Structure formats: C-alpha cells, structure tokens
Amino acid sequence: MTLAASDLSKSYGQTRAVDGVSVVLRPGMVHAIVGENGAGKSTTLRMLAGAERPDSGVMTLDEASYAPPSVIGAAALGVSLVYQEITINRSLTVAENIFIDRLRQFAGPIGLIDRRRMEAAAQTILERISAQISVSADTGRLNLGELKCIEIARALSTNPKILLLDESTAYLDHREVQAVLRVISELKGQGMTVAFVSHHLDEVLAVADELTILKDGQYVGTYRTTEIEPNEIHRRMVGRELARSIYPPRPRDTGKPVVFEACDVAVGRELGGVSLNVHAGEILGLAGLKGAGAEALFAAICGDLPLRGGSMKLAGGSYAPSSPTSAWGQGVAYLPGDRHNEGLIADFSILDNLVMARPPHHGPFFHRTAAIAIAGDLIAQIGIKTHSVDASCRSLSGGNLQKVVIGKCLAVQPRLLLLNNPTRGVDIGARTEIYRIVRQKAAQGLAVILSSEDMPELIGMSDRLLVLRQGQITHRIETAADATEHDIIGHMA
C-alpha cells in the first residue's frame, strides 16, 4: 500500500505550519521525516493520519483519493498513528490499553468482556513485535519504552498497512530507544510501511530506507539514507553549515564560590547519602539510568520532596524549601523532563508562561506592560519563533516550547538552574541555541546542574560529572572533557 501526498499546506491562524510539502510512503519501507523544530514534520504526519485536515493539497492511497475525516477513519483505511506523548492509562491492564476503544469486540452474549480472549489477542500482537511484555504485567511498573511498545501494539491492533510514529523515541532512554527501533525493524521485515519523525539522525540512519527533509514548513527533498551524509542532512535542515562541535567552549576559571551544596542528602527510597556541590559559573553533570537518583535529588532541591536525611545549603546559608514556590522564590529554577505536563500550560499564552513563576506587579495588580517587556526580551534573547507574545503555546513547535520553559526559568534570574533532559525532543539547530544560552548564563555566574540521558550532551556540556547508581554516587569525573561514553556507561551499569 502506497500513501502519497502532494503539495500539502496547513495554517494555524497566522502561522503557516506546512507549505507545499510532498511525501511518498512506499510498501515495506521505513521513511523518516526530518527537520528543525517548526519545520512541519508532525503536522505533515498528522495530516497523513487524519488527525488534521490540510488546507490544500492532494493525498492518495494506492492511487485512490484519500481524505480521512479522522484518525479513526484513517485507521479503517489501513493507516494508524502513534503520538509522541505517552497515552497509556496506568490504571488499566496491558490488554485493556491495547483495545481501549474496541473492547466490545470481546463482549460475550450478555455483554461481559471475555478477558481470556482479549488477553490472548493482545499477547499475540505483543509477540508479533517481540516486545517481551506480558499482558499480566502491572502497567504502573513498566518503563516508558515498554509503554511505547504497548502504544505501537494498540496501533497494530487495527491491522494497518501503514504505521506513522510521531517522535516515538523522544522521552525514552538509550535502552528504551533500542527496543522501539527493534520493533520498527521487525515491522519492516513483515512488509509494513513505517514512517517516523525523529530529531536523532543516528536513529534515522539506523532503520530508515528513505528520508524527507523539511525546512520552515517547506519541502527540501527526499533521499535514500545510503546516499546522503549526516552533515549534508544537517545543512539542508537548517540552511547553514553547523560547526564541528555544537557545544560551546568551557571556561578556564574554576575558582568561583560554591552556590549549592548537598551533604549526605537522602530522599525517599531512590537517594541515599549523596554529597555534592556546584560553583557559580559551573555546569555539573549527573549521569545515571532512570531511577538512579537524579530526579529524586532535583525534587528535593526544588522543594517537591522532603529530605529523609542530610542537609542543603544555598549561597552559604541553610536551604530547606517547603515547596516549589519557596524554591523558586529563593532563586532555584527547575526545567523538568516533561515540558508538556510539568513545564508549561499549553493553553496559556507565551507571555503568561514566561512570567508565571514571578509575575510582575504594580501594587496588587498584574503589571502587563512590565510583563510584555520581560517576555519580549526573553523571546529575543532565547530566539523563540512567534508572531506575538500573546500567541498560545499550542501554536509552537517542540523546540520553541522548550525555549519557553527555559525562558520561564531565566525570568526569575536564578542562582541555581536545574536542567532535566533540556533538549529532549529538540532538533540539532535548537539544541545548539539552548547549549549557547546555558553556557552564556553560566559564564555570567549561574550555577547549573544538568541531568541527561543523552551521553554526548552530558560530556559536551558538563565541567564536572558525577555518576549515580542506585541512589549513590559511584564515580566522580573532575574534567568532563576527558570522559568517554564507555567509561560513564560502565559505572552506570
């Protein structure tokens, strides 16, 4: 089954998200759609899946007119979509999540669900993609990679001929990413057509046969992955040559005062007896698998979890925030790993999100003029692409949403900035800008603690590195530039 789109266009208000994009998805091939944030990748995929209606353009399915009214309508024609965000309901079973909108097909004569038949059908789909997940597994204990595999199984339960994956690896760690890539390869081997969006070219080059490059909503070209070099892909995505290293140079001055100190800090069951400090102008990296303790440490520093033991200091004084509001008020800003659910309010404007942590007031009233000035300065400084400070955050691409969250953090003029996977789901162009901003603020005296599942990012951005394993610091690297991925992973495992 071949799905072809010609000259697709889509606008949201004044924003032209897609402008004349064409793509052809061929049977039994993996096709990647790449480009910077805001290039129109996800919008194109959603139009192909019936989640969005194009303003203009033509789509065909096996040369027949194709204009699905909805995702359900597209699925009925053999085209299924898996969204970027995890949509699993952890209160339901694995099988219930897979057949969530089609449970009636397992109803017996009196309307009761035949659970044995439903679970057998679900297990068959999971085995088809070699997911190594039992339908009896507790969904509350599954990792994100396993949850994403369940979502893929849900899409496959409609027996599609074409599967569309929108940033399906964005929130996964290395092991979870490999699980999803194996699933893609399995499906390709079974003759299915798979199209996916990813910001990571190593993923694209590992599984894709073809790739389509978009830039600023427009079609650049379609290429065989074996016939184009990664540097050329980057150049055509961003329209300029990227420097050999996307990481800014490290400073030489290491004699600045300590801004934050943790002494034998223990938090819940995840963190026990950790001691560390970070200086003004320094980026301290934390490496570790999920659950190793970095998120628990961040939760304690930003006032979201109480200490079980130990103490903390900020700028030389005792520091024990009673809530996140207290932490932000004392100059500790936190960029969470999940920008959609924790970092911002998507239905609010860019202005509201940028100043929400410390809104300016004139007496008892919100000072809109001052807020506009603050937002305008941050938009220019960080490079947020928007036509208005009052535009809804829903109109922004993933990279620009991430910049809004960073802007919210910088708006409070923090002394300490906590970064949890700051470039997750962000393209290489936006990554370069974010790295520049973080290093620039550090050069001005900001202390930064960086936790990331992206090993090159940790090595490239950190001045010092600490490796966490099972709630303990197992290794300290005083000069991150000398670290290797192999060395770090060895201490993490």
mmCIF file of N, CA and C in Angstrom, residues 217-302:
data_model
loop_
_atom_site.group_PDB
_atom_site.id
_atom_site.type_symbol
_atom_site.label_atom_id
_atom_site.label_comp_id
_atom_site.label_asym_id
_atom_site.label_seq_id
_atom_site.Cartn_x
_atom_site.Cartn_y
_atom_site.Cartn_z
ATOM 1 N N GLY A 217 8.592 24.571 7.121
ATOM 2 C CA GLY A 217 7.312 24.157 6.582
ATOM 3 C C GLY A 217 7.330 23.778 5.125
ATOM 4 N N GLN A 218 8.479 23.855 4.476
ATOM 5 C CA GLN A 218 8.563 23.593 3.049
ATOM 6 C C GLN A 218 9.387 22.340 2.751
ATOM 7 N N TYR A 219 9.083 21.740 1.618
ATOM 8 C CA TYR A 219 9.757 20.528 1.170
ATOM 9 C C TYR A 219 11.144 20.856 0.631
ATOM 10 N N VAL A 220 12.151 20.157 1.139
ATOM 11 C CA VAL A 220 13.526 20.328 0.646
ATOM 12 C C VAL A 220 13.877 19.216 -0.332
ATOM 13 N N GLY A 221 13.571 17.969 0.037
ATOM 14 C CA GLY A 221 13.883 16.864 -0.851
ATOM 15 C C GLY A 221 13.728 15.522 -0.162
ATOM 16 N N THR A 222 13.700 14.456 -0.952
ATOM 17 C CA THR A 222 13.641 13.089 -0.448
ATOM 18 C C THR A 222 14.879 12.349 -0.937
ATOM 19 N N TYR A 223 15.515 11.570 -0.039
ATOM 20 C CA TYR A 223 16.799 10.953 -0.347
ATOM 21 C C TYR A 223 16.852 9.528 0.214
ATOM 22 N N ARG A 224 17.604 8.680 -0.437
ATOM 23 C CA ARG A 224 17.945 7.389 0.146
ATOM 24 C C ARG A 224 18.959 7.637 1.257
ATOM 25 N N THR A 225 18.780 6.993 2.393
ATOM 26 C CA THR A 225 19.674 7.254 3.529
ATOM 27 C C THR A 225 21.105 6.814 3.239
ATOM 28 N N THR A 226 21.275 5.892 2.296
ATOM 29 C CA THR A 226 22.624 5.430 1.948
ATOM 30 C C THR A 226 23.344 6.401 1.012
ATOM 31 N N GLU A 227 22.622 7.421 0.536
ATOM 32 C CA GLU A 227 23.189 8.314 -0.480
ATOM 33 C C GLU A 227 23.403 9.739 0.011
ATOM 34 N N ILE A 228 23.213 9.991 1.320
ATOM 35 C CA ILE A 228 23.395 11.346 1.839
ATOM 36 C C ILE A 228 24.093 11.277 3.190
ATOM 37 N N GLU A 229 25.078 12.145 3.384
ATOM 38 C CA GLU A 229 25.862 12.156 4.620
ATOM 39 C C GLU A 229 25.132 12.930 5.718
ATOM 40 N N PRO A 230 25.362 12.562 7.002
ATOM 41 C CA PRO A 230 24.712 13.269 8.115
ATOM 42 C C PRO A 230 24.949 14.779 8.089
ATOM 43 N N ASN A 231 26.177 15.219 7.795
ATOM 44 C CA ASN A 231 26.454 16.654 7.758
ATOM 45 C C ASN A 231 25.638 17.361 6.682
ATOM 46 N N GLU A 232 25.415 16.667 5.556
ATOM 47 C CA GLU A 232 24.613 17.251 4.477
ATOM 48 C C GLU A 232 23.140 17.316 4.879
ATOM 49 N N ILE A 233 22.677 16.310 5.624
ATOM 50 C CA ILE A 233 21.295 16.343 6.139
ATOM 51 C C ILE A 233 21.127 17.546 7.047
ATOM 52 N N HIS A 234 22.075 17.736 7.968
ATOM 53 C CA HIS A 234 22.019 18.880 8.874
ATOM 54 C C HIS A 234 22.008 20.190 8.095
ATOM 55 N N ARG A 235 22.865 20.292 7.110
ATOM 56 C CA ARG A 235 22.960 21.545 6.360
ATOM 57 C C ARG A 235 21.647 21.859 5.646
ATOM 58 N N ARG A 236 21.024 20.841 5.069
ATOM 59 C CA ARG A 236 19.771 21.074 4.345
ATOM 60 C C ARG A 236 18.599 21.317 5.301
ATOM 61 N N MET A 237 18.701 20.790 6.527
ATOM 62 C CA MET A 237 17.662 21.042 7.529
ATOM 63 C C MET A 237 17.692 22.478 8.007
ATOM 64 N N VAL A 238 18.881 22.976 8.312
ATOM 65 C CA VAL A 238 18.993 24.289 8.945
ATOM 66 C C VAL A 238 19.371 25.390 7.970
ATOM 67 N N GLY A 239 19.799 25.024 6.749
ATOM 68 C CA GLY A 239 20.131 26.032 5.744
ATOM 69 C C GLY A 239 21.461 26.704 5.961
ATOM 70 N N ARG A 240 22.312 26.076 6.781
ATOM 71 C CA ARG A 240 23.634 26.642 7.033
ATOM 72 C C ARG A 240 24.540 25.513 7.503
ATOM 73 N N GLU A 241 25.828 25.759 7.447
ATOM 74 C CA GLU A 241 26.781 24.784 7.963
ATOM 75 C C GLU A 241 26.805 24.862 9.488
ATOM 76 N N LEU A 242 26.792 23.704 10.134
ATOM 77 C CA LEU A 242 26.930 23.676 11.582
ATOM 78 C C LEU A 242 28.401 23.509 11.945
ATOM 79 N N ALA A 243 28.758 24.127 13.039
ATOM 80 C CA ALA A 243 30.141 23.981 13.493
ATOM 81 C C ALA A 243 30.421 22.519 13.814
ATOM 82 N N ARG A 244 31.691 22.148 13.763
ATOM 83 C CA ARG A 244 32.053 20.753 14.034
ATOM 84 C C ARG A 244 31.538 20.326 15.401
ATOM 85 N N SER A 245 31.671 21.180 16.392
ATOM 86 C CA SER A 245 31.143 20.886 17.713
ATOM 87 C C SER A 245 29.972 21.815 18.000
ATOM 88 N N ILE A 246 28.854 21.238 18.447
ATOM 89 C CA ILE A 246 27.697 22.068 18.776
ATOM 90 C C ILE A 246 27.771 22.572 20.217
ATOM 91 N N TYR A 247 28.812 22.159 20.945
ATOM 92 C CA TYR A 247 28.937 22.547 22.349
ATOM 93 C C TYR A 247 29.864 23.748 22.499
ATOM 94 N N PRO A 248 29.441 24.770 23.227
ATOM 95 C CA PRO A 248 30.297 25.955 23.424
ATOM 96 C C PRO A 248 31.554 25.592 24.206
ATOM 97 N N PRO A 249 32.616 26.384 24.050
ATOM 98 C CA PRO A 249 33.855 26.102 24.808
ATOM 99 C C PRO A 249 33.639 26.259 26.300
ATOM 100 N N ARG A 250 34.362 25.456 27.067
ATOM 101 C CA ARG A 250 34.280 25.539 28.518
ATOM 102 C C ARG A 250 35.135 26.690 29.030
ATOM 103 N N PRO A 251 34.743 27.288 30.159
ATOM 104 C CA PRO A 251 35.561 28.370 30.738
ATOM 105 C C PRO A 251 36.797 27.810 31.412
ATOM 106 N N ARG A 252 37.799 28.637 31.584
ATOM 107 C CA ARG A 252 39.026 28.206 32.273
ATOM 108 C C ARG A 252 39.007 28.546 33.759
ATOM 109 N N ASP A 253 38.203 29.523 34.143
ATOM 110 C CA ASP A 253 38.157 29.975 35.532
ATOM 111 C C ASP A 253 37.354 28.990 36.369
ATOM 112 N N THR A 254 37.972 28.351 37.338
ATOM 113 C CA THR A 254 37.273 27.395 38.209
ATOM 114 C C THR A 254 37.307 27.810 39.668
ATOM 115 N N GLY A 255 37.681 29.051 39.943
ATOM 116 C CA GLY A 255 37.838 29.468 41.331
ATOM 117 C C GLY A 255 36.668 30.236 41.909
ATOM 118 N N LYS A 256 35.470 30.063 41.355
ATOM 119 C CA LYS A 256 34.309 30.815 41.813
ATOM 120 C C LYS A 256 33.675 30.149 43.023
ATOM 121 N N PRO A 257 32.888 30.902 43.817
ATOM 122 C CA PRO A 257 32.334 30.359 45.062
ATOM 123 C C PRO A 257 31.284 29.278 44.828
ATOM 124 N N VAL A 258 31.106 28.451 45.872
ATOM 125 C CA VAL A 258 30.073 27.416 45.841
ATOM 126 C C VAL A 258 28.698 28.070 45.974
ATOM 127 N N VAL A 259 27.775 27.717 45.079
ATOM 128 C CA VAL A 259 26.411 28.243 45.135
ATOM 129 C C VAL A 259 25.487 27.286 45.870
ATOM 130 N N PHE A 260 25.629 25.995 45.573
ATOM 131 C CA PHE A 260 24.756 24.998 46.205
ATOM 132 C C PHE A 260 25.590 23.838 46.720
ATOM 133 N N GLU A 261 25.159 23.316 47.880
ATOM 134 C CA GLU A 261 25.859 22.180 48.474
ATOM 135 C C GLU A 261 24.856 21.224 49.093
ATOM 136 N N ALA A 262 25.018 19.938 48.809
ATOM 137 C CA ALA A 262 24.224 18.883 49.441
ATOM 138 C C ALA A 262 25.155 18.022 50.278
ATOM 139 N N CYS A 263 24.760 17.752 51.515
ATOM 140 C CA CYS A 263 25.589 16.960 52.432
ATOM 141 C C CYS A 263 24.799 15.756 52.921
ATOM 142 N N ASP A 264 25.214 14.567 52.503
ATOM 143 C CA ASP A 264 24.567 13.301 52.900
ATOM 144 C C ASP A 264 23.056 13.330 52.682
ATOM 145 N N VAL A 265 22.622 13.869 51.567
ATOM 146 C CA VAL A 265 21.189 14.014 51.287
ATOM 147 C C VAL A 265 20.571 12.666 50.918
ATOM 148 N N ALA A 266 19.471 12.333 51.596
ATOM 149 C CA ALA A 266 18.708 11.117 51.314
ATOM 150 C C ALA A 266 17.269 11.527 51.030
ATOM 151 N N VAL A 267 16.688 10.944 49.976
ATOM 152 C CA VAL A 267 15.324 11.277 49.566
ATOM 153 C C VAL A 267 14.572 9.996 49.253
ATOM 154 N N GLY A 268 13.493 9.731 50.000
ATOM 155 C CA GLY A 268 12.676 8.548 49.757
ATOM 156 C C GLY A 268 13.517 7.289 49.684
ATOM 157 N N ARG A 269 13.164 6.403 48.751
ATOM 158 C CA ARG A 269 13.917 5.170 48.557
ATOM 159 C C ARG A 269 14.951 5.284 47.453
ATOM 160 N N GLU A 270 14.887 6.384 46.696
ATOM 161 C CA GLU A 270 15.729 6.490 45.499
ATOM 162 C C GLU A 270 17.111 7.057 45.767
ATOM 163 N N LEU A 271 17.252 7.868 46.793
ATOM 164 C CA LEU A 271 18.527 8.558 47.006
ATOM 165 C C LEU A 271 18.969 8.403 48.453
ATOM 166 N N GLY A 272 20.220 7.994 48.636
ATOM 167 C CA GLY A 272 20.704 7.800 49.988
ATOM 168 C C GLY A 272 22.111 8.322 50.198
ATOM 169 N N GLY A 273 22.278 9.323 51.048
ATOM 170 C CA GLY A 273 23.600 9.786 51.450
ATOM 171 C C GLY A 273 24.449 10.392 50.362
ATOM 172 N N VAL A 274 23.885 11.264 49.529
ATOM 173 C CA VAL A 274 24.632 11.870 48.432
ATOM 174 C C VAL A 274 25.169 13.245 48.843
ATOM 175 N N SER A 275 26.440 13.482 48.543
ATOM 176 C CA SER A 275 27.067 14.774 48.821
ATOM 177 C C SER A 275 27.664 15.330 47.527
ATOM 178 N N LEU A 276 27.403 16.610 47.272
ATOM 179 C CA LEU A 276 27.940 17.261 46.079
ATOM 180 C C LEU A 276 27.857 18.772 46.243
ATOM 181 N N ASN A 277 28.585 19.487 45.377
ATOM 182 C CA ASN A 277 28.442 20.935 45.333
ATOM 183 C C ASN A 277 28.603 21.410 43.900
ATOM 184 N N VAL A 278 28.132 22.631 43.655
ATOM 185 C CA VAL A 278 28.267 23.233 42.337
ATOM 186 C C VAL A 278 28.602 24.706 42.525
ATOM 187 N N HIS A 279 29.568 25.181 41.737
ATOM 188 C CA HIS A 279 30.060 26.543 41.855
ATOM 189 C C HIS A 279 29.346 27.499 40.895
ATOM 190 N N ALA A 280 29.459 28.768 41.180
ATOM 191 C CA ALA A 280 28.986 29.788 40.252
ATOM 192 C C ALA A 280 29.732 29.631 38.932
ATOM 193 N N GLY A 281 28.998 29.680 37.836
ATOM 194 C CA GLY A 281 29.622 29.558 36.526
ATOM 195 C C GLY A 281 29.924 28.150 36.085
ATOM 196 N N GLU A 282 29.528 27.154 36.896
ATOM 197 C CA GLU A 282 29.856 25.759 36.599
ATOM 198 C C GLU A 282 28.618 24.981 36.167
ATOM 199 N N ILE A 283 28.820 24.034 35.252
ATOM 200 C CA ILE A 283 27.768 23.085 34.876
ATOM 201 C C ILE A 283 28.190 21.715 35.396
ATOM 202 N N LEU A 284 27.455 21.220 36.375
ATOM 203 C CA LEU A 284 27.723 19.921 36.986
ATOM 204 C C LEU A 284 26.796 18.894 36.353
ATOM 205 N N GLY A 285 27.347 17.867 35.742
ATOM 206 C CA GLY A 285 26.549 16.845 35.074
ATOM 207 C C GLY A 285 26.275 15.658 35.972
ATOM 208 N N LEU A 286 25.056 15.122 35.867
ATOM 209 C CA LEU A 286 24.659 13.915 36.592
ATOM 210 C C LEU A 286 24.316 12.837 35.576
ATOM 211 N N ALA A 287 25.036 11.735 35.606
ATOM 212 C CA ALA A 287 24.785 10.615 34.702
ATOM 213 C C ALA A 287 24.199 9.462 35.502
ATOM 214 N N GLY A 288 23.276 8.735 34.878
ATOM 215 C CA GLY A 288 22.682 7.586 35.552
ATOM 216 C C GLY A 288 21.448 7.112 34.827
ATOM 217 N N LEU A 289 21.110 5.846 35.033
ATOM 218 C CA LEU A 289 19.902 5.300 34.444
ATOM 219 C C LEU A 289 18.685 5.871 35.156
ATOM 220 N N LYS A 290 17.498 5.679 34.576
ATOM 221 C CA LYS A 290 16.276 6.132 35.232
ATOM 222 C C LYS A 290 16.153 5.462 36.595
ATOM 223 N N GLY A 291 15.784 6.248 37.600
ATOM 224 C CA GLY A 291 15.656 5.714 38.943
ATOM 225 C C GLY A 291 16.952 5.677 39.716
ATOM 226 N N ALA A 292 18.047 6.171 39.117
ATOM 227 C CA ALA A 292 19.343 6.139 39.802
ATOM 228 C C ALA A 292 19.435 7.193 40.903
ATOM 229 N N GLY A 293 18.563 8.202 40.861
ATOM 230 C CA GLY A 293 18.557 9.194 41.943
ATOM 231 C C GLY A 293 18.550 10.645 41.521
ATOM 232 N N ALA A 294 18.824 10.938 40.248
ATOM 233 C CA ALA A 294 18.911 12.339 39.816
ATOM 234 C C ALA A 294 17.576 13.070 39.973
ATOM 235 N N GLU A 295 16.479 12.429 39.560
ATOM 236 C CA GLU A 295 15.178 13.093 39.658
ATOM 237 C C GLU A 295 14.763 13.281 41.112
ATOM 238 N N ALA A 296 15.103 12.332 41.977
ATOM 239 C CA ALA A 296 14.798 12.477 43.402
ATOM 240 C C ALA A 296 15.583 13.641 43.995
ATOM 241 N N LEU A 297 16.842 13.777 43.592
ATOM 242 C CA LEU A 297 17.654 14.898 44.061
ATOM 243 C C LEU A 297 17.054 16.219 43.603
ATOM 244 N N PHE A 298 16.677 16.298 42.327
ATOM 245 C CA PHE A 298 16.059 17.515 41.810
ATOM 246 C C PHE A 298 14.773 17.841 42.558
ATOM 247 N N ALA A 299 13.960 16.804 42.834
ATOM 248 C CA ALA A 299 12.699 17.016 43.543
ATOM 249 C C ALA A 299 12.942 17.606 44.928
ATOM 250 N N ALA A 300 14.016 17.160 45.595
ATOM 251 C CA ALA A 300 14.341 17.702 46.914
ATOM 252 C C ALA A 300 14.841 19.138 46.811
ATOM 253 N N ILE A 301 15.698 19.410 45.834
ATOM 254 C CA ILE A 301 16.258 20.756 45.689
ATOM 255 C C ILE A 301 15.171 21.769 45.343
ATOM 256 N N CYS A 302 14.196 21.349 44.537
ATOM 257 C CA CYS A 302 13.151 22.302 44.154
ATOM 258 C C CYS A 302 11.941 22.266 45.082
#
